């Protein structure tokens, strides 16, 4: 039976990308003409659509104006990241490469479930040399709601799969909530801004990918 492991990117596979983060202030200014402060915005676990929306709402930009500029803003964000990308933007967390290599060629297919725009996610995975491991994905421009990204990942997977055979791996309470809302398994790893004790309500929580046995035992590999 097919099984699918969906990985979050920031704080899970990689460190957060400073250029991606900076691209929000850049497009809020260049497309919407407002000054925003992404660094003080609590964004971890949110989709790029949700972050952009939240930042602009905070500056009292009208819903219609936000929606009308969004397509242009997403293109500008992807261009900004592509033009300014540095090695710090695709730094893998410890043991991630090894874990992916080990999971690859098991009964599990691997996918991405990230708040990053698809163009930005693809670029960072490519640069990090891990894009070939992933056969599907749900991305931040698919929906503002993280749990809905699971539907897109299933659709792009293109094979029939039960929700009970899908596992979502992420580093924030919002990843766990998305898994619950999408009726899939939740795995939490404390390599982002949250500690293991903050990541309650998941089916498995571990500190980092060096705790390989814990993850493999849970997945029965
Ligand atoms: Mg994350």
PDB file of N, CA and C and ligand atoms in Angstrom, residues 8-14 43-46 113-116 146 169-172 175 192-193, ligand 1:
ATOM      1  N   UNK A   8       7.429  19.546   5.870  1.00  0.00           N
ATOM      2  CA  UNK A   8       7.508  21.000   5.900  1.00  0.00           C
ATOM      3  C   UNK A   8       8.959  21.372   5.539  1.00  0.00           C
ATOM      4  N   UNK A   9       9.199  22.590   5.104  1.00  0.00           N
ATOM      5  CA  UNK A   9      10.585  22.986   4.769  1.00  0.00           C
ATOM      6  C   UNK A   9      11.239  23.780   5.913  1.00  0.00           C
ATOM      7  N   UNK A  10      10.725  24.983   6.207  1.00  0.00           N
ATOM      8  CA  UNK A  10      11.415  25.853   7.176  1.00  0.00           C
ATOM      9  C   UNK A  10      11.343  25.319   8.603  1.00  0.00           C
ATOM     10  N   UNK A  11      12.499  25.124   9.211  1.00  0.00           N
ATOM     11  CA  UNK A  11      12.548  24.616  10.580  1.00  0.00           C
ATOM     12  C   UNK A  11      12.440  23.102  10.651  1.00  0.00           C
ATOM     13  N   UNK A  12      12.205  22.473   9.492  1.00  0.00           N
ATOM     14  CA  UNK A  12      12.087  21.011   9.451  1.00  0.00           C
ATOM     15  C   UNK A  12      13.209  20.429   8.586  1.00  0.00           C
ATOM     16  N   UNK A  13      13.200  20.731   7.296  1.00  0.00           N
ATOM     17  CA  UNK A  13      14.286  20.264   6.421  1.00  0.00           C
ATOM     18  C   UNK A  13      15.453  21.250   6.430  1.00  0.00           C
ATOM     19  N   UNK A  14      15.099  22.529   6.485  1.00  0.00           N
ATOM     20  CA  UNK A  14      16.116  23.588   6.366  1.00  0.00           C
ATOM     21  C   UNK A  14      15.902  24.671   7.403  1.00  0.00           C
ATOM     22  N   UNK A  43       5.040  34.532  12.243  1.00  0.00           N
ATOM     23  CA  UNK A  43       4.709  33.895  10.956  1.00  0.00           C
ATOM     24  C   UNK A  43       4.965  32.395  10.899  1.00  0.00           C
ATOM     25  N   UNK A  44       5.648  31.824  11.913  1.00  0.00           N
ATOM     26  CA  UNK A  44       6.099  30.436  11.801  1.00  0.00           C
ATOM     27  C   UNK A  44       4.931  29.458  11.684  1.00  0.00           C
ATOM     28  N   UNK A  45       4.961  28.668  10.621  1.00  0.00           N
ATOM     29  CA  UNK A  45       3.902  27.690  10.387  1.00  0.00           C
ATOM     30  C   UNK A  45       2.797  28.222   9.485  1.00  0.00           C
ATOM     31  N   UNK A  46       2.868  29.511   9.143  1.00  0.00           N
ATOM     32  CA  UNK A  46       1.836  30.090   8.273  1.00  0.00           C
ATOM     33  C   UNK A  46       2.201  29.910   6.795  1.00  0.00           C
ATOM     34  N   UNK A 113       5.176  19.723   2.096  1.00  0.00           N
ATOM     35  CA  UNK A 113       3.986  20.479   2.499  1.00  0.00           C
ATOM     36  C   UNK A 113       4.480  21.753   3.177  1.00  0.00           C
ATOM     37  N   UNK A 114       4.525  22.829   2.404  1.00  0.00           N
ATOM     38  CA  UNK A 114       5.170  24.045   2.894  1.00  0.00           C
ATOM     39  C   UNK A 114       4.332  25.278   2.641  1.00  0.00           C
ATOM     40  N   UNK A 115       4.515  26.259   3.504  1.00  0.00           N
ATOM     41  CA  UNK A 115       3.872  27.551   3.294  1.00  0.00           C
ATOM     42  C   UNK A 115       4.567  28.368   2.221  1.00  0.00           C
ATOM     43  N   UNK A 116       5.777  27.958   1.824  1.00  0.00           N
ATOM     44  CA  UNK A 116       6.526  28.664   0.759  1.00  0.00           C
ATOM     45  C   UNK A 116       5.750  28.620  -0.551  1.00  0.00           C
ATOM     46  N   UNK A 146      -3.388  26.084   5.704  1.00  0.00           N
ATOM     47  CA  UNK A 146      -2.367  25.044   5.612  1.00  0.00           C
ATOM     48  C   UNK A 146      -2.940  23.634   5.414  1.00  0.00           C
ATOM     49  N   UNK A 169       5.051  15.991   8.530  1.00  0.00           N
ATOM     50  CA  UNK A 169       6.158  16.275   9.457  1.00  0.00           C
ATOM     51  C   UNK A 169       6.459  17.769   9.466  1.00  0.00           C
ATOM     52  N   UNK A 170       6.328  18.391  10.634  1.00  0.00           N
ATOM     53  CA  UNK A 170       6.583  19.827  10.714  1.00  0.00           C
ATOM     54  C   UNK A 170       7.093  20.245  12.076  1.00  0.00           C
ATOM     55  N   UNK A 171       7.423  21.523  12.210  1.00  0.00           N
ATOM     56  CA  UNK A 171       8.090  22.015  13.419  1.00  0.00           C
ATOM     57  C   UNK A 171       7.251  22.986  14.249  1.00  0.00           C
ATOM     58  N   UNK A 172       5.976  23.178  13.889  1.00  0.00           N
ATOM     59  CA  UNK A 172       5.173  24.164  14.641  1.00  0.00           C
ATOM     60  C   UNK A 172       3.802  23.590  15.034  1.00  0.00           C
ATOM     61  N   UNK A 175       1.525  23.140  12.096  1.00  0.00           N
ATOM     62  CA  UNK A 175       1.678  21.922  11.285  1.00  0.00           C
ATOM     63  C   UNK A 175       0.826  20.806  11.883  1.00  0.00           C
ATOM     64  N   UNK A 192      12.723  23.838  14.928  1.00  0.00           N
ATOM     65  CA  UNK A 192      12.387  25.221  14.570  1.00  0.00           C
ATOM     66  C   UNK A 192      12.413  26.101  15.796  1.00  0.00           C
ATOM     67  N   UNK A 193      11.468  27.024  15.890  1.00  0.00           N
ATOM     68  CA  UNK A 193      11.455  27.947  17.025  1.00  0.00           C
ATOM     69  C   UNK A 193      10.745  27.359  18.256  1.00  0.00           C
TER      70      UNK A 193
HETATM   71 MG1  LIG B   1       8.160  25.126   9.494  1.00  0.00          MG
END
